């Protein structure tokens, strides 16, 4: 079975994860993943480096983000949705989504009230996946307003354009078996596929300590109390091996969710072309080349500094040197 990791944050999500892009890709490759997603929360700063490194390592990069915005049912609380680009149009939409949710006014307030309805025009050509952690609105409804779970799915499906795919995320945790069964029922009711979302925040189980240190810094809290106990703490949101995932999801009867990660990465094909920067061409008709025009302007300006007197040789030589460097670098039109 070929699998992908679809929910992974990195150190680009400030003070939420100690994972570097290099660590994520290298570890995913060693642990049996064919594809890996980068889904930092509301930011896309790491995607280009992630794309380049993953390509060089022979593992398929899935370009995504966790969109943290106002809920569909509970509009006064923020919840997450995973968005992964299906193609280049989807990738551009993720860039637009990130910009939209991070725009602020001069007084530091949000530019817009960030709701999914207002972002609808940017939701095309994406895989949209509900999360299964504490930031999942679907999970929140399960524990606090169970009867509204179907309404949430209806609202979400209605907003999404036909070019996007909706999946229901599940996390293989035995303590969440009742929630998992409810999501399975919803998937059957609405003919939606389950997909595995592990919410990876650190590489190895004991790395939860590093994540908790970052969280303490973010919360401005001390970690001195219980320091030794914290060091021995083992977390569950680490990058598990393929075999471990197969065992966990199979034991809960949701192995199909792990299989369906392949459908997501098979249908995700972003190709980023990297080209040299293209400087604008300065249009003028007085001289044959931009270099000649720049030389004329520079000499005219230098002569003006000395009025009608002769220009000292050291000034002429320095100007010629600077113009030569500009010409060699191809910046004549810029200047």
mmCIF file of C-alpha atoms in Angstrom:
data_model
loop_
_atom_site.group_PDB
_atom_site.id
_atom_site.type_symbol
_atom_site.label_atom_id
_atom_site.label_comp_id
_atom_site.label_asym_id
_atom_site.label_seq_id
_atom_site.Cartn_x
_atom_site.Cartn_y
_atom_site.Cartn_z
ATOM 1 C CA UNK A 1 0.000 0.000 0.000
ATOM 2 C CA UNK A 2 1.272 3.470 -0.919
ATOM 3 C CA UNK A 3 0.469 6.190 1.609
ATOM 4 C CA UNK A 4 0.834 9.926 2.110
ATOM 5 C CA UNK A 5 1.019 12.085 5.221
ATOM 6 C CA UNK A 6 -1.600 14.789 4.745
ATOM 7 C CA UNK A 7 -1.392 16.918 7.898
ATOM 8 C CA UNK A 8 2.064 18.090 8.948
ATOM 9 C CA UNK A 9 3.199 21.402 10.361
ATOM 10 C CA UNK A 10 6.769 22.689 10.540
ATOM 11 C CA UNK A 11 8.731 25.381 12.327
ATOM 12 C CA UNK A 12 7.197 27.818 9.832
ATOM 13 C CA UNK A 13 4.120 27.625 12.071
ATOM 14 C CA UNK A 14 5.717 29.826 14.699
ATOM 15 C CA UNK A 15 6.184 28.231 18.144
ATOM 16 C CA UNK A 16 3.988 25.242 17.285
ATOM 17 C CA UNK A 17 6.467 22.708 15.915
ATOM 18 C CA UNK A 18 10.235 22.017 16.051
ATOM 19 C CA UNK A 19 10.225 20.238 12.661
ATOM 20 C CA UNK A 20 12.367 21.588 9.831
ATOM 21 C CA UNK A 21 11.326 21.004 6.236
ATOM 22 C CA UNK A 22 14.435 18.859 5.727
ATOM 23 C CA UNK A 23 13.591 16.699 8.758
ATOM 24 C CA UNK A 24 10.014 16.181 7.629
ATOM 25 C CA UNK A 25 10.971 15.040 4.142
ATOM 26 C CA UNK A 26 13.925 12.890 5.192
ATOM 27 C CA UNK A 27 11.960 11.148 7.939
ATOM 28 C CA UNK A 28 8.913 10.590 5.721
ATOM 29 C CA UNK A 29 11.072 8.947 3.078
ATOM 30 C CA UNK A 30 12.712 6.614 5.613
ATOM 31 C CA UNK A 31 9.364 5.688 7.179
ATOM 32 C CA UNK A 32 7.720 4.507 3.984
ATOM 33 C CA UNK A 33 5.744 7.463 2.673
ATOM 34 C CA UNK A 34 5.386 7.979 -1.074
ATOM 35 C CA UNK A 35 4.136 11.542 -0.643
ATOM 36 C CA UNK A 36 4.112 14.090 2.152
ATOM 37 C CA UNK A 37 2.184 17.330 2.626
ATOM 38 C CA UNK A 38 3.258 20.547 4.290
ATOM 39 C CA UNK A 39 0.212 22.152 5.920
ATOM 40 C CA UNK A 40 1.364 24.985 8.149
ATOM 41 C CA UNK A 41 -1.374 27.002 9.818
ATOM 42 C CA UNK A 42 -2.478 29.955 7.642
ATOM 43 C CA UNK A 43 1.041 30.420 6.211
ATOM 44 C CA UNK A 44 2.854 29.114 3.152
ATOM 45 C CA UNK A 45 6.394 30.405 3.786
ATOM 46 C CA UNK A 46 7.953 26.942 3.658
ATOM 47 C CA UNK A 47 6.298 25.574 0.519
ATOM 48 C CA UNK A 48 8.976 26.475 -2.046
ATOM 49 C CA UNK A 49 11.872 24.994 -0.053
ATOM 50 C CA UNK A 50 9.660 22.016 0.766
ATOM 51 C CA UNK A 51 8.864 21.497 -2.925
ATOM 52 C CA UNK A 52 12.504 21.689 -4.017
ATOM 53 C CA UNK A 53 13.836 19.370 -1.306
ATOM 54 C CA UNK A 54 11.069 16.795 -1.748
ATOM 55 C CA UNK A 55 11.667 16.683 -5.498
ATOM 56 C CA UNK A 56 15.394 16.186 -4.970
ATOM 57 C CA UNK A 57 14.711 13.375 -2.461
ATOM 58 C CA UNK A 58 12.308 11.544 -4.772
ATOM 59 C CA UNK A 59 9.215 11.930 -2.593
ATOM 60 C CA UNK A 60 6.091 13.632 -3.929
ATOM 61 C CA UNK A 61 5.445 17.052 -2.352
ATOM 62 C CA UNK A 62 1.845 17.963 -1.573
ATOM 63 C CA UNK A 63 1.499 21.723 -1.244
ATOM 64 C CA UNK A 64 -1.055 22.704 1.332
ATOM 65 C CA UNK A 65 -2.049 24.684 4.375
ATOM 66 C CA UNK A 66 -4.300 24.412 7.399
ATOM 67 C CA UNK A 67 -6.876 27.136 7.029
ATOM 68 C CA UNK A 68 -7.818 28.412 10.494
ATOM 69 C CA UNK A 69 -10.957 30.524 10.183
ATOM 70 C CA UNK A 70 -14.366 31.171 11.741
ATOM 71 C CA UNK A 71 -16.557 28.099 12.030
ATOM 72 C CA UNK A 72 -19.532 27.343 9.807
ATOM 73 C CA UNK A 73 -21.845 26.520 12.719
ATOM 74 C CA UNK A 74 -20.025 28.188 15.598
ATOM 75 C CA UNK A 75 -18.932 31.430 13.954
ATOM 76 C CA UNK A 76 -17.424 32.818 17.156
ATOM 77 C CA UNK A 77 -14.651 30.216 17.281
ATOM 78 C CA UNK A 78 -11.814 29.360 14.906
ATOM 79 C CA UNK A 79 -11.476 25.899 13.396
ATOM 80 C CA UNK A 80 -9.153 24.257 10.870
ATOM 81 C CA UNK A 81 -9.612 22.805 7.415
ATOM 82 C CA UNK A 82 -6.771 21.174 5.485
ATOM 83 C CA UNK A 83 -6.408 22.431 1.919
ATOM 84 C CA UNK A 84 -4.067 20.698 -0.553
ATOM 85 C CA UNK A 85 -3.491 21.876 -4.117
ATOM 86 C CA UNK A 86 -4.683 19.567 -6.899
ATOM 87 C CA UNK A 87 -2.823 21.549 -9.563
ATOM 88 C CA UNK A 88 -1.165 24.903 -10.194
ATOM 89 C CA UNK A 89 -4.482 26.752 -10.039
ATOM 90 C CA UNK A 90 -5.089 25.214 -6.628
ATOM 91 C CA UNK A 91 -1.596 26.221 -5.512
ATOM 92 C CA UNK A 92 -2.303 29.823 -6.533
ATOM 93 C CA UNK A 93 -5.564 29.664 -4.595
ATOM 94 C CA UNK A 94 -3.703 28.544 -1.473
ATOM 95 C CA UNK A 95 -1.469 31.596 -1.840
ATOM 96 C CA UNK A 96 -4.578 33.773 -2.076
ATOM 97 C CA UNK A 97 -6.192 32.097 0.920
ATOM 98 C CA UNK A 98 -3.090 32.707 3.022
ATOM 99 C CA UNK A 99 -2.999 36.366 1.999
ATOM 100 C CA UNK A 100 -6.710 36.827 2.663
ATOM 101 C CA UNK A 101 -6.666 35.411 6.197
ATOM 102 C CA UNK A 102 -3.553 37.366 7.173
ATOM 103 C CA UNK A 103 -4.486 40.808 5.893
ATOM 104 C CA UNK A 104 -4.648 43.356 8.687
ATOM 105 C CA UNK A 105 -5.440 47.049 8.798
ATOM 106 C CA UNK A 106 -3.073 49.767 9.984
ATOM 107 C CA UNK A 107 -4.481 49.510 13.516
ATOM 108 C CA UNK A 108 -3.688 45.804 13.639
ATOM 109 C CA UNK A 109 -7.193 44.457 13.135
ATOM 110 C CA UNK A 110 -8.180 41.834 10.593
ATOM 111 C CA UNK A 111 -8.928 43.245 7.159
ATOM 112 C CA UNK A 112 -12.011 41.037 6.841
ATOM 113 C CA UNK A 113 -14.158 38.825 9.014
ATOM 114 C CA UNK A 114 -12.668 35.566 7.810
ATOM 115 C CA UNK A 115 -15.418 33.097 6.951
ATOM 116 C CA UNK A 116 -15.431 30.284 4.437
ATOM 117 C CA UNK A 117 -18.236 31.960 2.501
ATOM 118 C CA UNK A 118 -16.114 35.062 1.932
ATOM 119 C CA UNK A 119 -13.201 32.903 0.764
ATOM 120 C CA UNK A 120 -15.320 30.800 -1.598
ATOM 121 C CA UNK A 121 -13.762 32.198 -4.778
ATOM 122 C CA UNK A 122 -10.380 30.812 -3.668
ATOM 123 C CA UNK A 123 -11.565 27.272 -2.882
ATOM 124 C CA UNK A 124 -11.311 25.792 -6.366
ATOM 125 C CA UNK A 125 -8.979 22.978 -7.450
ATOM 126 C CA UNK A 126 -8.266 21.898 -3.886
ATOM 127 C CA UNK A 127 -8.587 18.817 -1.732
ATOM 128 C CA UNK A 128 -10.542 19.997 1.317
ATOM 129 C CA UNK A 129 -10.145 17.751 4.368
ATOM 130 C CA UNK A 130 -11.809 18.101 7.755
ATOM 131 C CA UNK A 131 -9.335 17.771 10.618
ATOM 132 C CA UNK A 132 -9.767 15.351 13.516
ATOM 133 C CA UNK A 133 -8.006 17.205 16.335
ATOM 134 C CA UNK A 134 -9.133 19.819 18.858
ATOM 135 C CA UNK A 135 -9.360 22.385 16.052
ATOM 136 C CA UNK A 136 -11.933 20.358 14.101
ATOM 137 C CA UNK A 137 -15.401 21.885 14.011
ATOM 138 C CA UNK A 138 -16.892 18.495 13.164
ATOM 139 C CA UNK A 139 -15.287 16.972 16.255
ATOM 140 C CA UNK A 140 -16.394 19.936 18.362
ATOM 141 C CA UNK A 141 -19.980 19.370 17.230
ATOM 142 C CA UNK A 142 -19.717 15.673 18.099
ATOM 143 C CA UNK A 143 -18.951 16.528 21.717
ATOM 144 C CA UNK A 144 -21.155 19.601 22.138
ATOM 145 C CA UNK A 145 -23.905 19.626 19.504
ATOM 146 C CA UNK A 146 -24.114 16.163 17.976
ATOM 147 C CA UNK A 147 -27.311 16.721 15.981
ATOM 148 C CA UNK A 148 -25.687 19.507 13.936
ATOM 149 C CA UNK A 149 -22.942 17.319 12.458
ATOM 150 C CA UNK A 150 -24.936 16.597 9.258
ATOM 151 C CA UNK A 151 -25.763 20.307 8.911
ATOM 152 C CA UNK A 152 -22.063 21.105 9.013
ATOM 153 C CA UNK A 153 -21.340 18.684 6.160
ATOM 154 C CA UNK A 154 -24.219 20.107 4.105
ATOM 155 C CA UNK A 155 -23.005 23.675 4.597
ATOM 156 C CA UNK A 156 -19.409 22.786 3.784
ATOM 157 C CA UNK A 157 -20.308 20.803 0.663
ATOM 158 C CA UNK A 158 -22.559 23.615 -0.573
ATOM 159 C CA UNK A 159 -19.747 26.180 -0.403
ATOM 160 C CA UNK A 160 -17.128 24.123 -2.238
ATOM 161 C CA UNK A 161 -16.887 24.413 -6.053
ATOM 162 C CA UNK A 162 -17.117 21.342 -8.274
ATOM 163 C CA UNK A 163 -13.376 21.472 -9.008
ATOM 164 C CA UNK A 164 -12.583 20.603 -5.380
ATOM 165 C CA UNK A 165 -12.893 17.332 -3.452
ATOM 166 C CA UNK A 166 -14.169 16.990 0.105
ATOM 167 C CA UNK A 167 -12.830 14.320 2.465
ATOM 168 C CA UNK A 168 -13.609 13.560 6.101
ATOM 169 C CA UNK A 169 -10.447 13.261 8.167
ATOM 170 C CA UNK A 170 -9.987 10.616 10.860
ATOM 171 C CA UNK A 171 -7.137 10.001 13.299
ATOM 172 C CA UNK A 172 -6.446 6.454 14.544
ATOM 173 C CA UNK A 173 -6.858 6.971 18.282
ATOM 174 C CA UNK A 174 -8.724 4.307 20.289
ATOM 175 C CA UNK A 175 -9.991 6.927 22.724
ATOM 176 C CA UNK A 176 -11.774 8.579 19.771
ATOM 177 C CA UNK A 177 -13.513 5.408 18.535
ATOM 178 C CA UNK A 178 -17.024 6.807 19.090
ATOM 179 C CA UNK A 179 -16.184 9.914 17.092
ATOM 180 C CA UNK A 180 -14.618 7.794 14.348
ATOM 181 C CA UNK A 181 -17.780 5.695 14.087
ATOM 182 C CA UNK A 182 -19.887 8.847 13.766
ATOM 183 C CA UNK A 183 -17.656 10.181 10.997
ATOM 184 C CA UNK A 184 -17.873 6.812 9.219
ATOM 185 C CA UNK A 185 -21.666 7.081 9.329
ATOM 186 C CA UNK A 186 -21.499 10.599 7.904
ATOM 187 C CA UNK A 187 -19.197 9.426 5.117
ATOM 188 C CA UNK A 188 -21.767 6.809 4.138
ATOM 189 C CA UNK A 189 -24.689 9.225 4.454
ATOM 190 C CA UNK A 190 -23.087 11.868 2.231
ATOM 191 C CA UNK A 191 -21.052 9.527 0.010
ATOM 192 C CA UNK A 192 -17.752 11.062 1.106
ATOM 193 C CA UNK A 193 -14.445 9.277 1.570
ATOM 194 C CA UNK A 194 -12.555 8.994 4.827
ATOM 195 C CA UNK A 195 -8.891 9.962 4.803
ATOM 196 C CA UNK A 196 -6.159 9.608 7.427
ATOM 197 C CA UNK A 197 -4.976 12.835 9.073
ATOM 198 C CA UNK A 198 -2.300 12.361 11.723
ATOM 199 C CA UNK A 199 -1.779 15.995 12.781
ATOM 200 C CA UNK A 200 2.016 15.562 12.868
ATOM 201 C CA UNK A 201 3.679 18.194 15.073
ATOM 202 C CA UNK A 202 7.058 16.520 15.781
ATOM 203 C CA UNK A 203 9.142 13.708 14.307
ATOM 204 C CA UNK A 204 9.555 11.208 17.172
ATOM 205 C CA UNK A 205 7.396 10.446 20.269
ATOM 206 C CA UNK A 206 9.815 12.038 22.762
ATOM 207 C CA UNK A 207 10.024 15.198 20.640
ATOM 208 C CA UNK A 208 6.739 16.211 22.233
ATOM 209 C CA UNK A 209 8.952 17.816 24.889
ATOM 210 C CA UNK A 210 10.376 20.203 22.284
ATOM 211 C CA UNK A 211 6.880 21.010 21.103
ATOM 212 C CA UNK A 212 5.754 21.677 24.682
ATOM 213 C CA UNK A 213 8.725 24.002 25.243
ATOM 214 C CA UNK A 214 7.677 26.007 22.191
ATOM 215 C CA UNK A 215 4.084 26.063 23.411
ATOM 216 C CA UNK A 216 5.229 27.297 26.832
ATOM 217 C CA UNK A 217 7.172 30.117 25.184
ATOM 218 C CA UNK A 218 4.109 31.024 23.147
ATOM 219 C CA UNK A 219 1.933 30.988 26.283
ATOM 220 C CA UNK A 220 4.591 32.834 28.331
ATOM 221 C CA UNK A 221 4.603 30.057 30.924
ATOM 222 C CA UNK A 222 7.369 28.358 32.897
ATOM 223 C CA UNK A 223 8.135 24.668 32.394
ATOM 224 C CA UNK A 224 10.311 24.250 35.495
ATOM 225 C CA UNK A 225 7.561 22.505 37.438
ATOM 226 C CA UNK A 226 7.515 18.839 36.505
ATOM 227 C CA UNK A 227 10.536 19.239 34.231
ATOM 228 C CA UNK A 228 11.762 15.657 34.736
ATOM 229 C CA UNK A 229 8.277 14.285 34.177
ATOM 230 C CA UNK A 230 7.929 16.318 31.000
ATOM 231 C CA UNK A 231 11.176 14.886 29.642
ATOM 232 C CA UNK A 232 9.750 11.372 29.965
ATOM 233 C CA UNK A 233 6.447 12.286 28.328
ATOM 234 C CA UNK A 234 5.665 10.509 25.048
ATOM 235 C CA UNK A 235 3.407 12.143 22.475
ATOM 236 C CA UNK A 236 1.063 10.688 19.882
ATOM 237 C CA UNK A 237 1.312 13.314 17.145
ATOM 238 C CA UNK A 238 4.622 12.134 15.699
ATOM 239 C CA UNK A 239 5.471 10.897 12.203
ATOM 240 C CA UNK A 240 4.624 7.203 12.447
ATOM 241 C CA UNK A 241 6.040 4.535 10.155
ATOM 242 C CA UNK A 242 3.910 3.078 7.387
ATOM 243 C CA UNK A 243 3.682 -0.259 9.237
ATOM 244 C CA UNK A 244 2.594 1.440 12.464
ATOM 245 C CA UNK A 245 -0.107 3.366 10.619
ATOM 246 C CA UNK A 246 -1.409 0.251 8.882
ATOM 247 C CA UNK A 247 -1.651 -1.522 12.222
ATOM 248 C CA UNK A 248 -3.398 1.395 13.961
ATOM 249 C CA UNK A 249 -5.962 2.111 11.257
ATOM 250 C CA UNK A 250 -6.676 -1.563 10.663
ATOM 251 C CA UNK A 251 -7.330 -2.171 14.370
ATOM 252 C CA UNK A 252 -10.032 0.515 14.321
ATOM 253 C CA UNK A 253 -11.608 -0.689 11.085
ATOM 254 C CA UNK A 254 -10.626 2.394 9.093
ATOM 255 C CA UNK A 255 -7.773 1.098 6.943
ATOM 256 C CA UNK A 256 -9.657 2.534 3.955
ATOM 257 C CA UNK A 257 -8.845 6.015 5.297
ATOM 258 C CA UNK A 258 -5.144 5.256 4.973
ATOM 259 C CA UNK A 259 -5.636 3.787 1.490
ATOM 260 C CA UNK A 260 -7.481 6.921 0.417
ATOM 261 C CA UNK A 261 -4.403 9.063 1.040
ATOM 262 C CA UNK A 262 -3.093 7.592 -2.221
ATOM 263 C CA UNK A 263 -6.100 8.985 -4.073
ATOM 264 C CA UNK A 264 -5.260 12.424 -2.724
ATOM 265 C CA UNK A 265 -1.613 12.332 -3.778
ATOM 266 C CA UNK A 266 -2.420 10.740 -7.153
ATOM 267 C CA UNK A 267 -4.733 13.683 -7.824
ATOM 268 C CA UNK A 268 -2.232 16.324 -6.667
ATOM 269 C CA UNK A 269 0.057 17.470 -9.459
ATOM 270 C CA UNK A 270 1.626 20.868 -8.964
ATOM 271 C CA UNK A 271 4.606 21.744 -11.152
ATOM 272 C CA UNK A 272 6.485 24.914 -10.241
ATOM 273 C CA UNK A 273 8.826 26.305 -12.881
ATOM 274 C CA UNK A 274 11.730 28.348 -11.587
ATOM 275 C CA UNK A 275 13.019 30.997 -13.995
ATOM 276 C CA UNK A 276 15.494 33.851 -13.815
ATOM 277 C CA UNK A 277 13.978 37.206 -12.783
ATOM 278 C CA UNK A 278 12.850 39.225 -15.804
ATOM 279 C CA UNK A 279 13.672 42.913 -15.492
ATOM 280 C CA UNK A 280 11.377 45.374 -17.279
ATOM 281 C CA UNK A 281 12.559 46.941 -20.553
ATOM 282 C CA UNK A 282 12.901 50.723 -20.523
ATOM 283 C CA UNK A 283 11.451 52.033 -23.774
ATOM 284 C CA UNK A 284 13.325 54.951 -25.378
ATOM 285 C CA UNK A 285 14.022 55.991 -28.978
ATOM 286 C CA UNK A 286 16.987 58.377 -28.695
ATOM 287 C CA UNK A 287 19.784 55.793 -28.561
ATOM 288 C CA UNK A 288 20.396 52.372 -30.046
ATOM 289 C CA UNK A 289 20.889 50.685 -26.661
ATOM 290 C CA UNK A 290 19.895 51.253 -23.051
ATOM 291 C CA UNK A 291 23.593 51.330 -22.151
ATOM 292 C CA UNK A 292 24.190 54.304 -24.463
ATOM 293 C CA UNK A 293 21.184 56.120 -23.016
ATOM 294 C CA UNK A 294 22.312 55.488 -19.422
ATOM 295 C CA UNK A 295 25.848 56.601 -20.313
ATOM 296 C CA UNK A 296 24.448 59.816 -21.784
ATOM 297 C CA UNK A 297 22.326 60.534 -18.699
ATOM 298 C CA UNK A 298 25.201 59.808 -16.318
ATOM 299 C CA UNK A 299 27.674 62.001 -18.219
ATOM 300 C CA UNK A 300 25.129 64.812 -18.461
ATOM 301 C CA UNK A 301 24.483 64.638 -14.734
ATOM 302 C CA UNK A 302 28.175 64.536 -13.871
ATOM 303 C CA UNK A 303 28.934 67.503 -16.132
ATOM 304 C CA UNK A 304 26.169 69.476 -14.420
ATOM 305 C CA UNK A 305 27.998 69.030 -11.110
ATOM 306 C CA UNK A 306 31.012 70.874 -12.517
ATOM 307 C CA UNK A 307 29.103 73.445 -14.582
ATOM 308 C CA UNK A 308 31.266 74.223 -17.637
ATOM 309 C CA UNK A 309 34.563 73.158 -16.038
ATOM 310 C CA UNK A 310 36.463 70.065 -17.090
ATOM 311 C CA UNK A 311 35.556 66.895 -15.210
ATOM 312 C CA UNK A 312 38.506 65.546 -13.186
ATOM 313 C CA UNK A 313 39.862 62.241 -14.470
ATOM 314 C CA UNK A 314 39.191 60.396 -11.194
ATOM 315 C CA UNK A 315 35.464 61.163 -11.483
ATOM 316 C CA UNK A 316 35.330 60.064 -15.106
ATOM 317 C CA UNK A 317 37.153 56.831 -14.350
ATOM 318 C CA UNK A 318 34.873 56.043 -11.410
ATOM 319 C CA UNK A 319 31.754 56.699 -13.482
ATOM 320 C CA UNK A 320 33.007 54.496 -16.325
ATOM 321 C CA UNK A 321 33.739 51.748 -13.814
ATOM 322 C CA UNK A 322 30.251 51.914 -12.286
ATOM 323 C CA UNK A 323 28.582 51.945 -15.709
ATOM 324 C CA UNK A 324 30.671 48.944 -16.754
ATOM 325 C CA UNK A 325 29.497 46.956 -13.705
ATOM 326 C CA UNK A 326 25.861 47.890 -14.349
ATOM 327 C CA UNK A 327 26.182 46.821 -17.980
ATOM 328 C CA UNK A 328 27.826 43.488 -17.100
ATOM 329 C CA UNK A 329 25.043 42.710 -14.625
ATOM 330 C CA UNK A 330 22.356 43.522 -17.177
ATOM 331 C CA UNK A 331 20.802 46.322 -15.132
ATOM 332 C CA UNK A 332 20.929 49.140 -17.688
ATOM 333 C CA UNK A 333 17.145 49.224 -18.100
ATOM 334 C CA UNK A 334 16.623 49.169 -14.326
ATOM 335 C CA UNK A 335 18.763 52.267 -13.807
#
